[in-house]
Coordinates of C-alpha atoms in Angstrom, one line a residue:
X1 CA 126.4 13.3 211.1
X2 CA 122.8 14.4 211.4
X3 CA 120.6 16.3 213.8
X4 CA 117.8 14.2 215.3
X5 CA 115.7 16.7 217.3
X6 CA 115.7 20.1 218.9
X7 CA 114.2 21.4 222.1
X8 CA 114.0 25.2 222.3
X9 CA 113.1 26.4 225.8
X10 CA 113.7 30.0 224.9
X11 CA 115.6 31.5 222.0
X12 CA 114.5 34.7 220.3
X13 CA 110.8 34.6 219.7
X14 CA 110.6 30.8 220.2
X15 CA 109.7 29.1 223.4
X16 CA 108.8 25.5 224.4
X17 CA 109.4 24.4 220.8
X18 CA 110.2 20.8 220.0
X19 CA 111.3 19.7 216.4
X20 CA 112.1 16.2 215.3
X21 CA 114.1 15.9 212.0
X22 CA 114.7 13.0 209.7
X23 CA 118.1 11.9 208.4
X24 CA 117.5 13.1 204.8
X25 CA 115.6 16.1 203.5
X26 CA 113.7 18.3 206.0
X27 CA 111.5 21.3 205.2
X28 CA 110.6 23.6 208.1
X29 CA 107.8 25.8 206.8
X30 CA 106.2 28.8 208.4
X31 CA 105.1 32.4 207.9
X32 CA 107.5 35.4 208.0
X33 CA 108.6 36.2 211.5
X34 CA 107.6 32.7 212.7
X35 CA 111.1 31.9 213.9
X36 CA 112.6 29.9 211.0
X37 CA 115.8 32.0 211.0
X38 CA 115.8 31.7 214.8
X39 CA 115.9 27.9 214.5
X40 CA 119.0 28.1 212.2
X41 CA 120.7 30.4 214.7
X42 CA 119.7 28.2 217.6
X43 CA 121.5 25.2 215.9
X44 CA 124.6 27.3 215.4
X45 CA 124.3 28.6 219.0
X46 CA 124.2 25.0 220.4
X47 CA 127.4 24.1 218.6
X48 CA 129.4 27.4 219.0
X49 CA 127.6 29.3 221.8
X50 CA 126.2 32.9 221.5
X51 CA 128.5 35.8 221.0
X52 CA 128.1 38.6 223.5
X53 CA 130.3 41.0 221.6
X54 CA 128.7 43.4 219.2
X55 CA 131.7 43.3 216.8
X56 CA 130.6 46.6 215.2
X57 CA 126.9 45.6 215.0
X58 CA 124.1 47.5 216.7
X59 CA 123.3 44.4 218.8
X60 CA 125.2 41.3 219.8
X61 CA 123.9 37.8 219.2
X62 CA 123.2 37.5 222.9
X63 CA 121.1 40.7 222.9
X64 CA 119.4 39.7 219.6
X65 CA 118.2 36.2 220.7
X66 CA 117.6 36.7 224.5
X67 CA 113.9 36.2 225.0
X68 CA 111.9 39.2 226.2
X69 CA 109.7 37.1 228.4
X70 CA 110.9 35.7 231.7
X71 CA 111.8 32.3 230.4
X72 CA 114.9 30.1 230.3
X73 CA 117.3 31.3 227.6
X74 CA 118.3 27.7 226.8
X75 CA 117.7 24.5 224.8
X76 CA 119.1 21.2 223.8
X77 CA 119.9 19.3 220.6
X78 CA 120.4 15.6 219.9
X79 CA 122.6 14.5 217.1
X80 CA 124.3 11.4 215.8
X81 CA 128.1 11.5 215.1
X82 CA 130.2 8.6 213.8
X83 CA 127.5 6.1 214.9
X84 CA 127.1 7.5 218.4
X85 CA 124.3 9.6 219.8
X86 CA 125.0 12.9 221.7
X87 CA 122.8 15.3 223.5
X88 CA 123.9 18.9 224.2
X89 CA 122.2 21.2 226.6
X90 CA 123.2 24.9 226.6
X91 CA 122.3 27.7 229.0
X92 CA 122.9 30.7 226.7
X93 CA 122.8 33.2 229.6
X94 CA 126.1 31.8 230.9
X95 CA 127.1 29.9 227.8
X96 CA 127.2 26.9 230.1
X97 CA 126.9 23.6 228.3
X98 CA 126.5 19.9 229.1
X99 CA 127.2 17.0 226.8
X100 CA 125.7 13.5 227.3
X101 CA 126.2 10.3 225.5
X102 CA 123.4 7.9 224.5
X103 CA 123.4 6.3 228.0
X104 CA 123.0 9.7 229.7
X105 CA 126.6 9.9 230.9
X106 CA 128.0 13.4 231.3
X107 CA 131.0 13.6 229.0
X108 CA 131.4 17.4 228.9
X109 CA 135.0 17.2 230.2
X110 CA 136.0 15.4 227.0
X111 CA 135.5 18.7 225.0
X112 CA 137.5 21.9 225.0
X113 CA 136.1 25.0 226.6
X114 CA 136.2 28.6 225.6
X115 CA 135.9 31.2 228.4
X116 CA 133.2 33.3 226.6
X117 CA 131.5 30.7 224.4
X118 CA 131.5 27.6 226.7
X119 CA 132.1 24.0 225.5
X120 CA 133.5 23.9 222.0
X121 CA 131.3 21.2 220.5
X122 CA 131.5 22.6 216.9
X123 CA 135.3 22.4 216.9
X124 CA 135.3 18.9 218.3
X125 CA 132.6 17.2 216.2
X126 CA 132.1 19.5 213.2
X127 CA 135.9 20.1 213.1
X128 CA 135.4 23.6 211.8
X129 CA 135.2 27.0 213.4
X130 CA 132.1 29.2 213.4
X131 CA 133.1 31.4 210.5
X132 CA 133.7 28.3 208.3
X133 CA 130.3 26.9 209.4
X134 CA 128.5 30.1 208.4
X135 CA 130.3 30.3 205.1
X136 CA 129.6 26.7 204.0
X137 CA 126.9 24.8 205.9
X138 CA 124.6 27.7 207.1
X139 CA 123.2 29.6 204.1
X140 CA 121.1 32.4 205.6
X141 CA 118.5 34.5 203.8
X142 CA 120.0 36.9 201.2
X143 CA 123.5 35.8 202.2
X144 CA 124.2 33.1 199.7
X145 CA 127.2 35.0 198.2
X146 CA 130.6 34.7 199.7
X147 CA 133.0 37.7 199.3
X148 CA 136.3 37.1 197.5
X149 CA 138.3 37.5 200.7
X150 CA 136.0 35.0 202.4
X151 CA 136.3 32.6 199.4
X152 CA 140.1 32.8 199.7
X153 CA 139.9 32.2 203.4
X154 CA 137.6 29.2 202.9
X155 CA 140.0 27.7 200.3
X156 CA 142.9 28.2 202.7
X157 CA 141.1 26.7 205.6
X158 CA 140.0 23.8 203.5
X159 CA 143.5 23.2 202.2
X160 CA 144.8 23.3 205.8
X161 CA 142.1 20.9 207.0
X162 CA 142.6 18.3 204.2
X163 CA 146.4 18.3 204.4
X164 CA 147.2 19.2 208.0
X165 CA 144.0 18.3 209.8
X166 CA 143.6 21.8 211.3
X167 CA 141.8 24.6 209.6
X168 CA 143.0 27.1 212.1
X169 CA 146.6 26.9 210.8
X170 CA 146.8 30.2 209.0
X171 CA 149.5 30.5 206.4
X172 CA 149.3 34.3 206.2
X173 CA 149.3 34.8 210.0
X174 CA 152.1 32.3 210.5
X175 CA 154.2 33.9 207.8
X176 CA 153.6 37.4 209.2
X177 CA 154.5 36.3 212.7
X178 CA 157.7 34.6 211.5
X179 CA 158.7 37.8 209.5
X180 CA 158.1 39.9 212.6
X181 CA 160.2 37.6 214.7
X182 CA 163.0 37.8 212.2
X183 CA 163.0 41.6 212.4
X184 CA 162.6 41.8 216.2
X185 CA 165.0 39.0 217.2
X186 CA 167.6 39.4 214.4
X187 CA 167.2 42.5 212.3
X188 CA 169.5 43.3 209.4
X189 CA 172.9 44.8 208.8
X190 CA 171.3 48.2 208.4
X191 CA 168.7 48.2 211.2
X192 CA 169.8 50.0 214.3
X193 CA 169.4 48.7 217.9
X194 CA 168.6 45.3 216.6
X195 CA 170.4 42.1 217.9
X196 CA 172.4 41.5 214.7
X197 CA 173.7 45.0 214.4
X198 CA 174.5 45.3 218.1
X199 CA 176.4 42.0 218.3
X200 CA 178.4 42.8 215.1
X201 CA 179.4 46.2 216.6
X202 CA 180.4 44.5 219.8
X203 CA 182.5 41.9 218.0
X204 CA 184.2 44.5 215.9
X205 CA 185.1 46.6 218.9
X206 CA 186.6 43.7 220.9
X207 CA 188.5 42.4 217.9
X208 CA 190.0 45.8 217.4
X209 CA 191.0 45.9 221.1
X210 CA 192.4 42.4 220.9
X211 CA 194.8 43.3 218.1
X212 CA 196.3 46.1 220.3
X213 CA 197.4 43.7 223.0
X214 CA 201.1 42.6 223.3
X215 CA 201.6 38.9 223.5
X216 CA 202.6 37.3 226.8
X217 CA 205.5 34.8 226.3
X218 CA 205.0 33.1 229.7
X219 CA 201.9 31.4 228.6
X220 CA 203.2 30.1 225.3
X221 CA 204.4 26.7 226.7
X222 CA 200.9 25.9 228.1
X223 CA 199.4 26.9 224.8
X224 CA 201.9 24.7 222.9
X225 CA 200.9 21.7 225.1
X226 CA 197.2 22.3 224.4
X227 CA 198.0 22.8 220.7
X228 CA 199.7 19.4 220.6
X229 CA 196.8 17.7 222.3
X230 CA 194.4 19.3 219.8
X231 CA 196.5 18.2 216.9
X232 CA 196.4 14.6 218.2
X233 CA 192.7 14.8 218.6
X234 CA 192.4 16.4 215.2
X235 CA 194.4 13.5 213.6
X236 CA 192.1 10.9 215.2
X237 CA 189.0 12.8 214.0
X238 CA 190.4 13.1 210.6
X239 CA 191.0 9.3 210.5
X240 CA 187.4 8.6 211.7
X241 CA 186.1 11.2 209.2
X242 CA 188.1 9.6 206.4
X243 CA 186.8 6.1 207.2
X244 CA 183.2 7.2 207.4
X245 CA 183.6 9.2 204.2
X246 CA 185.0 6.3 202.3
X247 CA 182.1 4.0 203.4
X248 CA 179.6 6.7 202.7
X249 CA 181.0 7.4 199.2
X250 CA 180.8 3.7 198.3
X251 CA 177.3 3.3 199.6
X252 CA 176.1 6.6 198.0
X253 CA 177.7 5.7 194.7
X254 CA 176.0 2.4 194.4
X255 CA 172.7 3.8 195.7
X256 CA 172.8 6.4 192.9
X257 CA 173.8 3.7 190.4
X258 CA 170.9 1.5 191.6
X259 CA 168.5 4.3 191.2
X260 CA 169.8 5.1 187.7
X261 CA 169.4 1.5 186.7
X262 CA 166.0 1.3 188.2
X263 CA 164.9 4.4 186.1
X264 CA 166.5 2.8 183.0
X265 CA 164.6 -0.4 183.8
X266 CA 161.3 1.4 184.1
X267 CA 161.9 3.2 180.8
X268 CA 162.8 0.0 179.0
X269 CA 159.6 -1.7 180.3
X270 CA 157.6 1.1 178.8
X271 CA 159.3 0.8 175.5
X272 CA 158.8 -3.0 175.4
X273 CA 155.1 -2.5 176.2
X274 CA 154.8 0.1 173.4
X275 CA 156.4 -2.4 170.9
X276 CA 154.1 -5.2 172.1
X277 CA 151.0 -2.9 171.5
X278 CA 152.3 -1.9 168.0
X279 CA 152.8 -5.6 167.0
X280 CA 149.3 -6.4 168.1
X281 CA 147.9 -3.5 166.1
X282 CA 149.8 -4.7 163.0
X283 CA 148.5 -8.3 163.4
X284 CA 144.9 -7.0 163.7
X285 CA 145.4 -4.9 160.6
X286 CA 146.8 -7.9 158.6
X287 CA 143.9 -10.1 159.7
X288 CA 141.3 -7.5 158.5
X289 CA 143.1 -7.0 155.1
X290 CA 143.4 -10.7 154.4
X291 CA 139.8 -11.3 155.4
X292 CA 138.6 -8.6 153.0
X293 CA 140.6 -10.2 150.1
X294 CA 139.3 -13.7 150.8
X295 CA 135.7 -12.5 151.0
X296 CA 136.1 -10.6 147.7
X297 CA 137.5 -13.8 146.0
X298 CA 134.7 -15.9 147.5
X299 CA 132.1 -13.6 146.0
X300 CA 133.8 -13.6 142.6
X301 CA 134.1 -17.4 142.6
X302 CA 130.5 -17.8 143.6
X303 CA 129.6 -16.1 140.3
X304 CA 131.0 -18.9 138.2
X305 CA 128.4 -21.6 139.2
X306 CA 125.7 -18.9 138.7
X307 CA 127.0 -18.3 135.1
X308 CA 127.1 -22.1 134.5
X309 CA 123.7 -22.4 136.0
X310 CA 124.9 -24.7 138.7
X311 CA 123.0 -22.8 141.3
X312 CA 123.4 -25.5 143.9
X313 CA 127.2 -24.8 143.9
X314 CA 126.9 -21.1 144.5
X315 CA 127.3 -21.2 148.3
X316 CA 130.4 -23.4 148.2
X317 CA 132.9 -20.7 147.4
X318 CA 131.5 -18.5 150.1
X319 CA 131.6 -21.3 152.7
X320 CA 135.1 -22.2 151.7
X321 CA 136.1 -18.5 152.0
X322 CA 134.6 -18.3 155.5
X323 CA 136.4 -21.5 156.5
X324 CA 139.7 -20.1 155.1
X325 CA 139.1 -16.8 157.1
X326 CA 138.5 -18.8 160.3
X327 CA 141.5 -20.9 159.7
X328 CA 143.7 -17.9 159.0
X329 CA 142.4 -16.1 162.1
X330 CA 143.2 -19.1 164.2
X331 CA 146.7 -19.4 162.7
X332 CA 147.4 -15.7 163.3
X333 CA 146.3 -15.9 166.9
X334 CA 148.6 -18.9 167.5
X335 CA 151.6 -16.7 166.6
X336 CA 153.3 -15.2 169.5
X337 CA 155.5 -12.2 169.5
X338 CA 158.4 -12.8 171.8
X339 CA 159.9 -9.9 173.7
X340 CA 162.9 -10.2 175.9
X341 CA 161.9 -9.7 179.5
X342 CA 164.1 -7.5 181.6
X343 CA 165.2 -8.7 185.0
X344 CA 166.0 -5.9 187.3
X345 CA 166.8 -8.3 190.2
X346 CA 169.8 -9.5 188.3
X347 CA 171.1 -6.0 187.9
X348 CA 170.4 -5.2 191.5
X349 CA 172.3 -8.3 192.6
X350 CA 175.3 -7.4 190.5
X351 CA 175.4 -3.9 191.9
X352 CA 175.1 -5.1 195.5
X353 CA 177.9 -7.6 194.8
X354 CA 180.2 -4.8 193.6
X355 CA 179.3 -2.6 196.5
X356 CA 180.0 -5.5 199.0
X357 CA 183.3 -6.2 197.2
X358 CA 184.5 -2.6 197.8
X359 CA 183.2 -2.6 201.4
X360 CA 185.1 -5.8 202.0
X361 CA 188.2 -4.1 200.7
X362 CA 187.7 -1.3 203.2
X363 CA 187.3 -3.8 206.0
X364 CA 190.6 -5.4 205.1
X365 CA 192.1 -1.9 205.1
X366 CA 191.2 -1.6 208.8
X367 CA 187.9 0.3 208.6
X368 CA 185.5 -0.5 211.5
X369 CA 182.9 -3.0 210.7
X370 CA 180.3 -1.0 212.6
X371 CA 180.4 1.7 209.8
X372 CA 179.1 -0.8 207.2
X373 CA 175.9 -1.4 209.1
X374 CA 174.9 2.2 209.1
X375 CA 172.6 3.7 206.5
X376 CA 173.8 6.5 204.1
X377 CA 171.8 9.0 206.0
X378 CA 173.3 8.0 209.3
X379 CA 176.8 8.1 207.8
X380 CA 176.1 11.6 206.4
X381 CA 175.1 12.7 209.9
X382 CA 178.2 11.1 211.3
X383 CA 180.4 12.8 208.7
X384 CA 178.8 16.1 209.4
X385 CA 179.5 15.6 213.1
X386 CA 183.2 14.8 212.4
X387 CA 183.4 17.9 210.2
X388 CA 181.9 20.0 212.9
X389 CA 184.3 18.6 215.4
X390 CA 187.2 19.3 213.1
X391 CA 186.0 22.9 212.6
X392 CA 185.6 23.2 216.4
X393 CA 189.2 22.0 216.9
X394 CA 190.5 24.4 214.2
X395 CA 188.6 27.2 215.8
X396 CA 189.9 26.3 219.2
X397 CA 193.5 26.1 217.9
X398 CA 193.0 29.5 216.3
X399 CA 191.8 30.9 219.7
X400 CA 194.8 29.4 221.4
X401 CA 197.1 31.0 218.9
X402 CA 195.4 34.4 219.4
X403 CA 195.6 34.0 223.1
X404 CA 199.3 33.1 222.9
X405 CA 200.0 36.3 220.9
X406 CA 197.8 38.6 222.9
X407 CA 199.0 37.5 226.4
X408 CA 202.4 39.2 225.7
X409 CA 200.9 42.6 226.6
X410 CA 198.4 42.1 229.4
X411 CA 197.0 38.8 230.7
X412 CA 194.2 40.5 232.6
X413 CA 193.2 42.7 229.7
X414 CA 193.4 39.7 227.4
X415 CA 191.1 37.7 229.7
X416 CA 188.5 40.5 229.6
X417 CA 188.7 40.8 225.9
X418 CA 188.5 37.0 225.4
X419 CA 185.4 36.8 227.6
X420 CA 183.7 39.6 225.7
X421 CA 184.5 38.0 222.4
X422 CA 183.3 34.6 223.5
X423 CA 180.0 36.0 224.7
X424 CA 179.7 38.1 221.5
X425 CA 180.5 35.2 219.2
X426 CA 178.1 33.0 221.1
X427 CA 175.4 35.7 220.7
X428 CA 176.2 36.0 217.0
X429 CA 176.1 32.2 216.6
X430 CA 172.7 32.1 218.3
X431 CA 171.4 35.0 216.3
X432 CA 172.7 33.4 213.0
X433 CA 171.0 30.2 214.0
X434 CA 167.8 32.0 214.8
X435 CA 168.0 33.9 211.5
X436 CA 168.7 30.8 209.5
X437 CA 165.9 28.9 211.3
X438 CA 163.4 31.7 210.7
X439 CA 164.4 32.1 207.0
X440 CA 164.2 28.4 206.5
X441 CA 160.9 28.2 208.3
X442 CA 159.5 31.0 206.0
X443 CA 160.9 29.4 202.9
X444 CA 159.5 25.9 203.9
X445 CA 156.2 27.5 204.8
X446 CA 155.9 29.1 201.4
X447 CA 156.9 26.0 199.5
X448 CA 154.7 23.7 201.7
X449 CA 151.7 25.9 201.3
X450 CA 152.1 26.1 197.5
X451 CA 152.4 22.3 197.4
X452 CA 149.3 22.0 199.5
X453 CA 147.4 24.2 197.1
X454 CA 148.7 22.2 194.1
X455 CA 147.4 19.0 195.7
X456 CA 144.1 20.4 196.9
X457 CA 143.1 23.1 194.4
X458 CA 142.4 20.8 191.4
X459 CA 140.0 18.8 193.5
X460 CA 138.3 21.9 194.9
X461 CA 138.0 23.5 191.5
X462 CA 136.5 20.3 190.0
X463 CA 133.9 20.2 192.9
X464 CA 133.1 23.9 192.3
X465 CA 132.6 23.3 188.6
X466 CA 130.5 20.2 189.1
X467 CA 128.2 21.9 191.7
X468 CA 127.9 25.1 189.8
X469 CA 127.0 23.1 186.7
X470 CA 124.3 21.3 188.7
X471 CA 122.9 24.4 190.4
X472 CA 122.7 26.3 187.1
X473 CA 121.3 23.3 185.2
X474 CA 124.3 23.1 182.9
X475 CA 124.1 26.8 181.9
X476 CA 127.6 27.5 183.3
X477 CA 129.9 24.5 183.1
X478 CA 133.2 26.3 183.0
X479 CA 133.6 28.2 186.2
X480 CA 137.1 29.5 187.1
X481 CA 138.1 30.2 190.7
X482 CA 140.9 32.6 191.3
X483 CA 142.1 33.1 195.0
X484 CA 142.8 36.8 194.3
X485 CA 139.8 37.9 192.3
X486 CA 137.2 35.3 193.1
X487 CA 135.0 33.4 190.6
X488 CA 134.5 34.0 186.9
X489 CA 132.4 32.3 184.2
X490 CA 133.3 31.8 180.5
X491 CA 130.8 33.1 177.9
X492 CA 130.2 31.6 174.5
X493 CA 133.1 33.7 173.0
X494 CA 135.5 32.4 175.6
X495 CA 135.7 35.7 177.5
X496 CA 136.0 35.5 181.3
X497 CA 133.2 37.5 183.0
X498 CA 133.0 38.3 186.7
X499 CA 129.9 36.7 188.2
X500 CA 129.0 40.1 189.6
X501 CA 127.9 41.0 186.1
X502 CA 125.3 38.2 185.9
X503 CA 121.7 38.3 187.0
X504 CA 120.9 38.1 190.7
X505 CA 119.3 34.7 190.4
X506 CA 122.3 33.3 188.5
X507 CA 124.7 34.8 191.0
X508 CA 122.8 33.1 193.8
X509 CA 123.0 29.8 191.9
X510 CA 126.8 30.0 191.3
X511 CA 127.6 31.1 194.9
X512 CA 125.4 28.3 196.2
X513 CA 127.3 25.9 194.0
X514 CA 130.5 27.2 195.5
X515 CA 129.1 26.7 199.0
X516 CA 128.0 23.1 198.2
X517 CA 131.4 22.3 196.8
X518 CA 133.1 23.5 200.0
X519 CA 130.5 21.8 202.2
X520 CA 130.9 18.6 200.3
X521 CA 134.7 18.6 200.7
X522 CA 134.8 19.5 204.4
X523 CA 132.6 16.7 205.6
X524 CA 129.2 15.1 206.3
X525 CA 127.7 18.0 208.2
X526 CA 124.0 19.0 208.0
X527 CA 123.3 21.7 205.4
X528 CA 121.0 24.5 206.7
X529 CA 119.3 26.7 204.0
X530 CA 117.3 29.6 205.4
X531 CA 115.1 31.3 202.7
X532 CA 117.9 30.7 200.2
X533 CA 115.7 30.5 197.1
X534 CA 113.7 33.8 197.3
X535 CA 115.1 35.0 194.0
X536 CA 114.7 31.7 192.2
X537 CA 112.1 31.3 189.5
X538 CA 110.2 28.0 189.4
X539 CA 112.5 26.3 186.9
X540 CA 115.6 27.2 188.9
X541 CA 114.0 26.2 192.1
X542 CA 112.9 22.8 190.7
X543 CA 116.4 22.1 189.4
X544 CA 118.0 23.1 192.8
X545 CA 115.6 21.0 194.8
X546 CA 116.3 18.0 192.6
X547 CA 120.0 18.4 193.3
X548 CA 119.5 18.8 197.0
X549 CA 117.3 15.6 197.0
X550 CA 120.3 13.7 195.6
X551 CA 122.6 15.3 198.2
X552 CA 120.2 14.4 201.0
X553 CA 120.9 10.7 200.4
X554 CA 124.3 11.3 202.0
X555 CA 124.0 14.7 203.9
X556 CA 121.1 15.9 206.0
X557 CA 119.3 18.9 204.5
X558 CA 117.3 21.4 206.6
X559 CA 115.4 23.9 204.4
X560 CA 113.6 26.8 206.2
X561 CA 111.0 28.5 204.0
X562 CA 107.9 30.7 204.3
X563 CA 106.8 29.7 200.8
X564 CA 104.7 26.7 199.7
X565 CA 106.6 26.4 196.4
X566 CA 109.2 24.1 197.9
X567 CA 106.5 21.9 199.6
X568 CA 104.5 21.6 196.3
X569 CA 107.6 20.6 194.3
X570 CA 108.7 18.1 197.0
X571 CA 105.3 16.5 197.7
X572 CA 106.0 13.5 195.5
X573 CA 109.5 12.9 197.1
X574 CA 110.6 11.4 200.3
X575 CA 111.1 14.3 202.7
X576 CA 109.9 15.5 206.1
X577 CA 107.6 18.6 206.2
X578 CA 107.5 20.5 209.5
X579 CA 105.1 23.4 210.0
X580 CA 105.7 26.0 212.8

């Protein structure tokens, strides 16, 4: 993505200003108070709108950038995204925006809309929120540093974005909400006036009352009939359960066996490869040793003609030695070390035959053929279903037995108690399910996030080290990021030092390296630098500009500066200079 041009009708102290940018390195140069920072905020405002809330500040963004003169508080920006051109017009008074494609078609309705900010172009095409944009791609004057909490938030958002595709998925907020739901909707055994405690008290009360009832004999026959039907049903389910379990056990046994053989096969392959490599090394060693001996003998034999003054014969021993070496080398290379090749397919076929033999035996024993076509996972689900059905039947039988006993005293009272218990157990079951689901969700959330960090953090850490090394010209190559305490550097003695103890210029370099690493990992979004190098000496500035020039080949750079230092250092390079 890159920004092609800006048209500022009125924004801050700028009016009727048009700026055309190149795809690579751009320098917008102007005196202090000429509106350079305003341009950076205008770009942000086009993508995210202007905040009318003060958020603890003396003035809101709206109040800060609303023109004093009676002119339109508006502007437009044209950019290219994924090979397509888009133009955004935004009226900042109402945060009303329009988005057009290259043919001038109004496509505003394809974007989400925020009530106070207007069309959410930044979220749609930059795919990051405003906070992330400010902490990575918009580096304002004297704000290169990123606080530790912001660093951690950036890493979390980046982790979410890379693995989930949504930076807004907050691990901490989600976990907090789940824990609050667990307390509010379930509670604990000790919490008063919470669902779990209330339903347990209700169940205990009704169970106690139920035990006080005298059983009603007149209902026993009906209960016996129901009990017989349940027993028949239970017997059928047990048979289905047994058949499914037998098929599952066979399939699972051979799946596990196949996996075990596969692992053994892979291990054997590695061992054979190691033996092959060792044999090769031994052959090479033997060739070298033999060659040295032949050369030595050739040299010794060449001395005999010299002693006998047959000088013309001196080269012959050496020539013969060389020929012998070449012949020996050729013979050695013709030798082949044979290694038995393993054939896993044969093992697999044998295992499948044994499995099929056992399944055929089950089929002959009357097991339904349809069970054989199911996968192990499907069989396990089926078995669990049968198990649940059996438990439901057992529970129902138990209820009937209790009913048979309790009806002896009072049928009406029994009905009331049974209804209360059924509702209470149903509530408890639902509460238990909610509790189990929430606890599982919290556990999975924690495990998943840790796994995400394991996958993403090495890449991020590597990028941070590489970019910090580049920005500090190799002065600090070993930079350690800790998501609790922030960034540290390692001194010559191996001691970890917080970067806050370094010089202001070095801190700026390291934090800028952090920003570049995050920006590089998030995506191809223009990098806007607003008076970022005020505290850089010439050497540091030259090194940083060289690095940015390399980056500008893939990412648009927009550098806003009041100094001529950058222009003088960049004059021999391909970049666009814009004066305002």
